[in-house]
mmCIF file of C-alpha atoms in Angstrom:
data_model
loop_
_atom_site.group_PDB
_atom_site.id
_atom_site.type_symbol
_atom_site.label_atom_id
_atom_site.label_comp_id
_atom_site.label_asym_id
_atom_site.label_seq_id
_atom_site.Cartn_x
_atom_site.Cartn_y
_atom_site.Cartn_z
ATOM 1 C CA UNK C 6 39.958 0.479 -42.399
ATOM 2 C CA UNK C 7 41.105 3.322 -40.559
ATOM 3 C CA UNK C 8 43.103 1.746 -37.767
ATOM 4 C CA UNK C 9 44.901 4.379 -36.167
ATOM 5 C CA UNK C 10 41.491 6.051 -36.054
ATOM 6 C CA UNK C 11 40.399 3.332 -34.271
ATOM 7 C CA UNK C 12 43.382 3.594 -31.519
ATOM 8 C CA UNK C 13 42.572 7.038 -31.405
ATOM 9 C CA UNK C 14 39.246 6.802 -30.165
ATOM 10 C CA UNK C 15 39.583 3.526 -27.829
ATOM 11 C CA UNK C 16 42.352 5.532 -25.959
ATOM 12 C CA UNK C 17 40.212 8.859 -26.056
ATOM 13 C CA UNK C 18 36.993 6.557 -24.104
ATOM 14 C CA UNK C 19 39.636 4.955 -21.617
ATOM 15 C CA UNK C 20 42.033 7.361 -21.089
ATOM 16 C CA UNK C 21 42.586 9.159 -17.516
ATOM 17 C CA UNK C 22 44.692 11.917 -16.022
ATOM 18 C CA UNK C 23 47.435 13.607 -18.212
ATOM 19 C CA UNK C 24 47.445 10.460 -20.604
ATOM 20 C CA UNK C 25 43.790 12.011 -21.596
ATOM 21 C CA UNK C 26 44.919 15.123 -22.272
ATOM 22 C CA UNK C 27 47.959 13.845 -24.649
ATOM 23 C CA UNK C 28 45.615 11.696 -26.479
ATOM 24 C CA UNK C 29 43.381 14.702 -27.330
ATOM 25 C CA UNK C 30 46.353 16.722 -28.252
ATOM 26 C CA UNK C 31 47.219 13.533 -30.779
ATOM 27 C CA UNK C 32 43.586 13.745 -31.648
ATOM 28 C CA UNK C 33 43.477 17.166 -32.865
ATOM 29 C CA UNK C 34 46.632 16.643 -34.993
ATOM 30 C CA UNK C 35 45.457 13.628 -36.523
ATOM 31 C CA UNK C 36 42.432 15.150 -37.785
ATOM 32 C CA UNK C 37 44.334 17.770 -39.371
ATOM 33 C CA UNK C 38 46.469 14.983 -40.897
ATOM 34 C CA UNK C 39 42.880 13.399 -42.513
ATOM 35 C CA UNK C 40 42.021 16.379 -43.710
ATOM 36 C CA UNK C 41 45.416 17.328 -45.515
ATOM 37 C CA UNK C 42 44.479 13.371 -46.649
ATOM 38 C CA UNK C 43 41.660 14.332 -47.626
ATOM 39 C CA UNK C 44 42.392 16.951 -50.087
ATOM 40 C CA UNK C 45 44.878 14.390 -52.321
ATOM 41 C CA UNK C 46 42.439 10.882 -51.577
ATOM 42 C CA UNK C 47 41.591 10.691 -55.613
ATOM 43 C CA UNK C 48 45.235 11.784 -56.805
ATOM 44 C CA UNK C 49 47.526 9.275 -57.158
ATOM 45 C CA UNK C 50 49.986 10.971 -59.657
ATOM 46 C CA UNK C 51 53.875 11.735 -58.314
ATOM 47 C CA UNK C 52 53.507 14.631 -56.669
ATOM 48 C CA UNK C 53 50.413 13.912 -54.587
ATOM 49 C CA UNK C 54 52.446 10.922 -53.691
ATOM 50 C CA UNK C 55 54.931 12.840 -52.173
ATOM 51 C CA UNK C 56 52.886 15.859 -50.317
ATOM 52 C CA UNK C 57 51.355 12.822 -48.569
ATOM 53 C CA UNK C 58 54.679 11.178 -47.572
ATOM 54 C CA UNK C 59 55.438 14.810 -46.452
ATOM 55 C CA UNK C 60 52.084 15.337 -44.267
ATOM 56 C CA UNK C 61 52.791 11.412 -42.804
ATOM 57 C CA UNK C 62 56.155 12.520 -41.777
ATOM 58 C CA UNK C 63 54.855 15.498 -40.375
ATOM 59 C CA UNK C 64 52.444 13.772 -38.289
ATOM 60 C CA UNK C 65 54.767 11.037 -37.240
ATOM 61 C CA UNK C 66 57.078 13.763 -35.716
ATOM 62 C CA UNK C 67 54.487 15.141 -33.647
ATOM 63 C CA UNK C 68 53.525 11.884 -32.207
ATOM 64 C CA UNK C 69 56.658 10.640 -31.874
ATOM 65 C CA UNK C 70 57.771 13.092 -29.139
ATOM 66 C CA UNK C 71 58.777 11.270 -25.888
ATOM 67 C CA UNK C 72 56.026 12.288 -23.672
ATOM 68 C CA UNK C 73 54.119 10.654 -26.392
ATOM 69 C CA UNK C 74 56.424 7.955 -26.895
ATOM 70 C CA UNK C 75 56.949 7.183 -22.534
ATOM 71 C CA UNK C 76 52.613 7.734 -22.053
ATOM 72 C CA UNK C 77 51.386 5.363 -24.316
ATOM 73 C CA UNK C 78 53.815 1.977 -24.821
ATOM 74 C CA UNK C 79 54.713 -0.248 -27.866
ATOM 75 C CA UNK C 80 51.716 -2.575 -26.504
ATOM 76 C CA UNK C 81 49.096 -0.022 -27.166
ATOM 77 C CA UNK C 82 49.664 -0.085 -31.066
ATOM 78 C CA UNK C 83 49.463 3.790 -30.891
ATOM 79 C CA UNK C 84 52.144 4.113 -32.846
ATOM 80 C CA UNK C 85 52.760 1.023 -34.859
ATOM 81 C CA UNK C 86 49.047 1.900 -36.665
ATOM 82 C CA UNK C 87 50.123 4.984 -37.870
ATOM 83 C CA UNK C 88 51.809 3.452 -40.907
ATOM 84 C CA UNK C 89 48.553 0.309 -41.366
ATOM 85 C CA UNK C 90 46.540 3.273 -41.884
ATOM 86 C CA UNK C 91 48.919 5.699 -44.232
ATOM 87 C CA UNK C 92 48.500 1.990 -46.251
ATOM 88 C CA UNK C 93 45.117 2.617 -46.591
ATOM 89 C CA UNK C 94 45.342 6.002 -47.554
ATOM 90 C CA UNK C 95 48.277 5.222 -49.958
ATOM 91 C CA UNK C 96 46.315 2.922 -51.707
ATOM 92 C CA UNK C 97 42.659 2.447 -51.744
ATOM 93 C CA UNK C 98 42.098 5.241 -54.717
ATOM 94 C CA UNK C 99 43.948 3.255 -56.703
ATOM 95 C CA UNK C 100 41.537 2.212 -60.306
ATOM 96 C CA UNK C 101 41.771 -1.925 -60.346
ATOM 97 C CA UNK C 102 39.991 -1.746 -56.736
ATOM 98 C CA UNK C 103 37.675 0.943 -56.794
ATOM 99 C CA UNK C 104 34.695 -1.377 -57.590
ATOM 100 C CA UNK C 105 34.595 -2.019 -53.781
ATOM 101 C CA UNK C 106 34.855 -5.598 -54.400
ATOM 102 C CA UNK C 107 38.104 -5.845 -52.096
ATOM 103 C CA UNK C 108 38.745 -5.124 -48.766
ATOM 104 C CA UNK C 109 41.400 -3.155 -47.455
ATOM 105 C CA UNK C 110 42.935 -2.780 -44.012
ATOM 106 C CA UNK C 111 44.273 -6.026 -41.725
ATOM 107 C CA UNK C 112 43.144 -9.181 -42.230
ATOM 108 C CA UNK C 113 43.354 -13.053 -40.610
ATOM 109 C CA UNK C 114 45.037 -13.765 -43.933
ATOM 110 C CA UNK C 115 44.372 -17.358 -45.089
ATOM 111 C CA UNK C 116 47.345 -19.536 -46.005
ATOM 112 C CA UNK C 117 45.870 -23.707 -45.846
ATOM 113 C CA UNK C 118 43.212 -25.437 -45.178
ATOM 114 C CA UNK C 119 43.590 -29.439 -43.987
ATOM 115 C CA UNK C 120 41.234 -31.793 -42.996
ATOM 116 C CA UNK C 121 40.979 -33.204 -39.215
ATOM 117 C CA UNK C 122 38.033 -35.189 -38.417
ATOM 118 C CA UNK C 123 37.728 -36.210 -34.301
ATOM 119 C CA UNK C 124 36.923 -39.772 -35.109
ATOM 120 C CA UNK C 125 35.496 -41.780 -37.458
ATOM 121 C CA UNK C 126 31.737 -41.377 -36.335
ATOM 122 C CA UNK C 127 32.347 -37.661 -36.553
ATOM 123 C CA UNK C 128 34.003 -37.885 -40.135
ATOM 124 C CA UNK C 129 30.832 -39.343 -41.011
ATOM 125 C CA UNK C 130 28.820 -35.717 -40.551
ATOM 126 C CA UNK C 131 31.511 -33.266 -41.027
ATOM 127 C CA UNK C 132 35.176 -33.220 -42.289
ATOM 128 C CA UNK C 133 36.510 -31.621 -39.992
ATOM 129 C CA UNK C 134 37.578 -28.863 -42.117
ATOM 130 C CA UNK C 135 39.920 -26.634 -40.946
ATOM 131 C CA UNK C 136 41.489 -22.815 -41.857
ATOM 132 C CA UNK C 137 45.425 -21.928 -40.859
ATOM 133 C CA UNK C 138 45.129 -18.120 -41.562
ATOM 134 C CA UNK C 139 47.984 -15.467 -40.131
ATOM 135 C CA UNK C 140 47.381 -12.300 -39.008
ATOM 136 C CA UNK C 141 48.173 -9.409 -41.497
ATOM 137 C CA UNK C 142 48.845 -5.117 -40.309
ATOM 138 C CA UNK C 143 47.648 -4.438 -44.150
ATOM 139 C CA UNK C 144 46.309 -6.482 -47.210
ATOM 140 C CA UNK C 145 44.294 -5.854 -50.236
ATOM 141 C CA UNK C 146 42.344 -8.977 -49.879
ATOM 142 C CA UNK C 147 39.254 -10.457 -51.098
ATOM 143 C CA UNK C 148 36.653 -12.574 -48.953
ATOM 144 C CA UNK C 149 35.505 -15.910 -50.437
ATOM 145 C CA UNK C 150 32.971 -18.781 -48.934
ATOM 146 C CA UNK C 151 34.197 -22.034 -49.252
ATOM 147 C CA UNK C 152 31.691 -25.148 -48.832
ATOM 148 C CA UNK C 153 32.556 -28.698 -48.171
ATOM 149 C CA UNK C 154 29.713 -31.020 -47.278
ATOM 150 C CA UNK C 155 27.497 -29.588 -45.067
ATOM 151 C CA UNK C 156 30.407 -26.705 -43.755
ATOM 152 C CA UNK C 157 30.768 -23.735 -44.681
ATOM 153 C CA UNK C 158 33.871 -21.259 -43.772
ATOM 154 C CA UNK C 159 35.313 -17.401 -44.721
ATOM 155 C CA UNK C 160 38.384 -16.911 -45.749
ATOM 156 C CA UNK C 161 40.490 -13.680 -46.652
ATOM 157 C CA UNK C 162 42.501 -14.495 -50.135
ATOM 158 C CA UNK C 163 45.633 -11.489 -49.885
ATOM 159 C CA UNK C 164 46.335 -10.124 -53.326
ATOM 160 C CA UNK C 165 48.798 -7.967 -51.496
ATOM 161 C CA UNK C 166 50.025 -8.618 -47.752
ATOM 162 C CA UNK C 167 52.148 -5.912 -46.168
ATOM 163 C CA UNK C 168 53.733 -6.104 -42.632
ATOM 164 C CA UNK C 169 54.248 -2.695 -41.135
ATOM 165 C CA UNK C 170 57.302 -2.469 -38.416
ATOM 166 C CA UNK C 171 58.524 0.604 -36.866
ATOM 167 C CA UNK C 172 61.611 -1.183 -37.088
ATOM 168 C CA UNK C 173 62.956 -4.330 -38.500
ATOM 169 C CA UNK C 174 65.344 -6.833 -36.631
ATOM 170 C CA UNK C 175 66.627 -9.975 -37.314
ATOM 171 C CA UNK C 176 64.122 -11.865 -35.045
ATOM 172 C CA UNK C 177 61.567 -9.502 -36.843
ATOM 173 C CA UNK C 178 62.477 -11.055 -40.170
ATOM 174 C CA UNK C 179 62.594 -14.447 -39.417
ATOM 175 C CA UNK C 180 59.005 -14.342 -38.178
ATOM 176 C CA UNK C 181 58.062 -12.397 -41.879
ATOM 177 C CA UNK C 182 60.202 -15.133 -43.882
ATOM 178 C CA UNK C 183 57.783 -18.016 -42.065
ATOM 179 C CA UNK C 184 54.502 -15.852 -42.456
ATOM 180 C CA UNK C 185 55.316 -14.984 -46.692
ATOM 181 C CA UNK C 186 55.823 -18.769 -46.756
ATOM 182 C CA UNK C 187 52.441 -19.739 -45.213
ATOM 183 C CA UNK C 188 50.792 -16.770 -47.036
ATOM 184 C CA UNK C 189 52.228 -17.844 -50.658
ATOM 185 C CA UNK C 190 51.372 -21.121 -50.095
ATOM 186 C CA UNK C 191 47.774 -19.636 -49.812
ATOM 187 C CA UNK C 192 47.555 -17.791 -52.832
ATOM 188 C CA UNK C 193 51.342 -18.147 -55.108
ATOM 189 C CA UNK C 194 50.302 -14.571 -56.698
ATOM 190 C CA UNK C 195 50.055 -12.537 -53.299
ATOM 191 C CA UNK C 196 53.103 -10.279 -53.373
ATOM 192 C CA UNK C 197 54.366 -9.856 -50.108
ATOM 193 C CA UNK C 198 56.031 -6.819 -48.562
ATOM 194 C CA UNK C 199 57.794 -5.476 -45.467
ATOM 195 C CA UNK C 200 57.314 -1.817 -44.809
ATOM 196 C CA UNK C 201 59.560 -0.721 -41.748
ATOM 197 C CA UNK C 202 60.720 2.960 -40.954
ATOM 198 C CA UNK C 203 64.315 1.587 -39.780
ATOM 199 C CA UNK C 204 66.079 -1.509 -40.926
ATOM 200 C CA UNK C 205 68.096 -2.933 -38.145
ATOM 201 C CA UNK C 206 68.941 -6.435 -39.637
ATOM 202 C CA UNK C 207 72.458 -7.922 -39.223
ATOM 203 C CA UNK C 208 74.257 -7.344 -42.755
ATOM 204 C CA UNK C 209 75.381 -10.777 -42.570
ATOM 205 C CA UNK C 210 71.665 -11.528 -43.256
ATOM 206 C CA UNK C 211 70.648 -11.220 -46.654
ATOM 207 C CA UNK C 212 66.670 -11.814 -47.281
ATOM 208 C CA UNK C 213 66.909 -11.841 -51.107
ATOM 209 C CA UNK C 214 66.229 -15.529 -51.396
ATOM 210 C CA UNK C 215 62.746 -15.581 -49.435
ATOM 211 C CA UNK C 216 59.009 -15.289 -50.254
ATOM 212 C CA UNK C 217 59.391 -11.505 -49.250
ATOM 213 C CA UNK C 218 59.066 -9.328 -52.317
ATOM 214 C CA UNK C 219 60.709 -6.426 -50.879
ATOM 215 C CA UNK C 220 61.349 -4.749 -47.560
ATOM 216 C CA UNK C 221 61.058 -1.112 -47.802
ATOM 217 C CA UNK C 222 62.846 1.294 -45.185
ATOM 218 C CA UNK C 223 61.496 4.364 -44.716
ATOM 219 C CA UNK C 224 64.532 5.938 -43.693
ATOM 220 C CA UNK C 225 67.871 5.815 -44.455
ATOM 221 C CA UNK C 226 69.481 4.678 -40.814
ATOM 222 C CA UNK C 227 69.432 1.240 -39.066
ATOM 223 C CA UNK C 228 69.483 2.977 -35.793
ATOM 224 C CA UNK C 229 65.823 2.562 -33.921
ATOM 225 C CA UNK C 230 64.381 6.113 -33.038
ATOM 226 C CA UNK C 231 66.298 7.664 -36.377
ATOM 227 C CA UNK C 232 64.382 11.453 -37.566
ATOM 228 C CA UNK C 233 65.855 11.228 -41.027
ATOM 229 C CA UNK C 234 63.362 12.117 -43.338
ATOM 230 C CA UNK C 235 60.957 9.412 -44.307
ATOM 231 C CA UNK C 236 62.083 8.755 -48.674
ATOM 232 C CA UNK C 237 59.017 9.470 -50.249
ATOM 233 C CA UNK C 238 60.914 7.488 -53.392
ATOM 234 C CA UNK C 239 60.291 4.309 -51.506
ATOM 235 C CA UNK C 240 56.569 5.114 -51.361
ATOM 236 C CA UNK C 241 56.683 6.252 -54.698
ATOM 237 C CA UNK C 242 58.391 2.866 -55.565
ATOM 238 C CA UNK C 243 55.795 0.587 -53.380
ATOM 239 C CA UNK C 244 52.336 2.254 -54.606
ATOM 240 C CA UNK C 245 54.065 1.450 -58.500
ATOM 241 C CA UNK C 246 54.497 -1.918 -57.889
ATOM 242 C CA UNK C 247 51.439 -2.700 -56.181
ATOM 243 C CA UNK C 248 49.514 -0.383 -59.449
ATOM 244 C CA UNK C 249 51.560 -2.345 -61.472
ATOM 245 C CA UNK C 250 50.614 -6.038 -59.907
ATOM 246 C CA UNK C 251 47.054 -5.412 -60.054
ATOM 247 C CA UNK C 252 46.580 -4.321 -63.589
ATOM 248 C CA UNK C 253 48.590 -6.777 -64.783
ATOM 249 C CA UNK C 254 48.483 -10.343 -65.853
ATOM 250 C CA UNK C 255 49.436 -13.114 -62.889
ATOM 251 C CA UNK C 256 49.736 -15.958 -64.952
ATOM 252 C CA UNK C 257 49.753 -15.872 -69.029
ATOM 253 C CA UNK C 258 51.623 -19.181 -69.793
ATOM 254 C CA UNK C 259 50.760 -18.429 -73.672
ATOM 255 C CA UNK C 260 52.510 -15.191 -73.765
ATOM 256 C CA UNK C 261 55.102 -16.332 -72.071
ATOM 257 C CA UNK C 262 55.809 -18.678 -74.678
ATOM 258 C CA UNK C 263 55.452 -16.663 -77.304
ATOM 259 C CA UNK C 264 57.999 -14.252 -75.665
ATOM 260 C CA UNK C 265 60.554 -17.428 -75.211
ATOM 261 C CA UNK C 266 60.921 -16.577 -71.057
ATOM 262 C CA UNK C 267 58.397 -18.993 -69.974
ATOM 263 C CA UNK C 268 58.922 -17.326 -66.104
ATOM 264 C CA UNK C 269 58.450 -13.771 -65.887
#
């Protein structure tokens, strides 16, 4: 789902007055950003990797200018999308989902279901069946219909959940740590990442020992607003492990036996 596309065009509808004019401006970059897209969307090999980290950060300077920045707030999700969509881009070539049999873009993420009847009389004709799901920027997910009874609900099953911040703060974090909890509880072989552009955590906080699989910051700076150069490594480093989840085995109890490590 191209979200940022979305934003685009809602603002370019509703927009008045200068903030109009801006948003066209940001319009007529981004489309030169699709097309640049456009020309690497079946390569996934290094070094296509990294000309479209470079055209991102390219794009993200331009709209990141403060008449950008002071027009259009951090309510408006104008620039927050930008990096939900680069997801998208990143990874929807790659070959385990190109059947079109997943879904890619955000999500109401399922993570339990319980059962809550009214009162007895109404247990009677339904179970009162009812979804917890959290809302995800960016997941590779998979719908599924579940029936109970005489019910019938959809839910969104995350294979990969990824939370995209413009920055990362404590606060931040905590609310992640709760969400990879509820979202692992959902499905135990989601892997569950954090992709910020600055990390601004206390270093007295160390988020090894969580459902998160990995945070990944963009730049190298915990100062909010930094322009050091987005690490195209890191990208490099996330699309591998997400290739690598996918085409690989989630649970293969008999190898593992074999091998002597009976947790991988």
């Amino acid at each position: 789902m191209l979200i940022h596309k979305s934003n685009i065009d809602g603002k370019l509808k509703k927009e008045k007055g200068e903030n109009q004019e801006f948003i066209k401006e940001i319009k007529i970059k981004y489309d030169k950003w699709i097309d640049k897209i456009n020309l690497l969307q079946d390569k996934t090999d290094e070094d296509s990797i990294k000309k479209k980290v470079e055209d991102l950060s390219v794009y993200k300077n331009f709209i990141d200018q403060p008449k950008f920045k002071k027009a259009f707030s951090a309510q408006t999700k104008l620039h927050s999308t930008v990096l939900e969509e680069f997801m998208y881009h990143l990874l929807n070539k790659l070959p385990a989902i190109k059947n079109g049999q997943f879904n890619l873009g955000p999500i109401k993420a399922y993570s339990n279901l319980f059962f809550a009847p009214k009162s007895l009389d109404s247990f009677n004709k339904q179970s009162g069946l009812t979804i917890n799901e959290k809302d995800q920027d960016f997941a590779i997910s998979k719908e599924i219909l579940i029936k109970i009874d005489n019910e019938e609900k959809k839910i969104n099953i995350p294979i990969v959940s990824i939370e995209n911040k413009t920055y990362l703060d404590t606060t931040m974090l905590d609310g992640s740590i709760a969400t990879a909890s509820k979202i692992k509880s959902g499905n135990p072989y989601c892997l569950f990442f954090i992709v910020c552009e600055t990390y601004e955590v206390g270093k007295q906080v160390d988020p090894q020992y969580t459902d998160i699989d990995q945070i990944y910051s963009l730049r190298k700076s915990d100062k909010r607003g930094s322009r050091d150069p987005l690490q195209a490594e890191i990208v490099l480093d996330l699309f591998n492990k997400v290739k690598n989840h996918l085409d690989s085995d989630w649970s293969n109890v008999s190898e593992n036996i074999k091998s002597g490590k009976i947790i991988q």
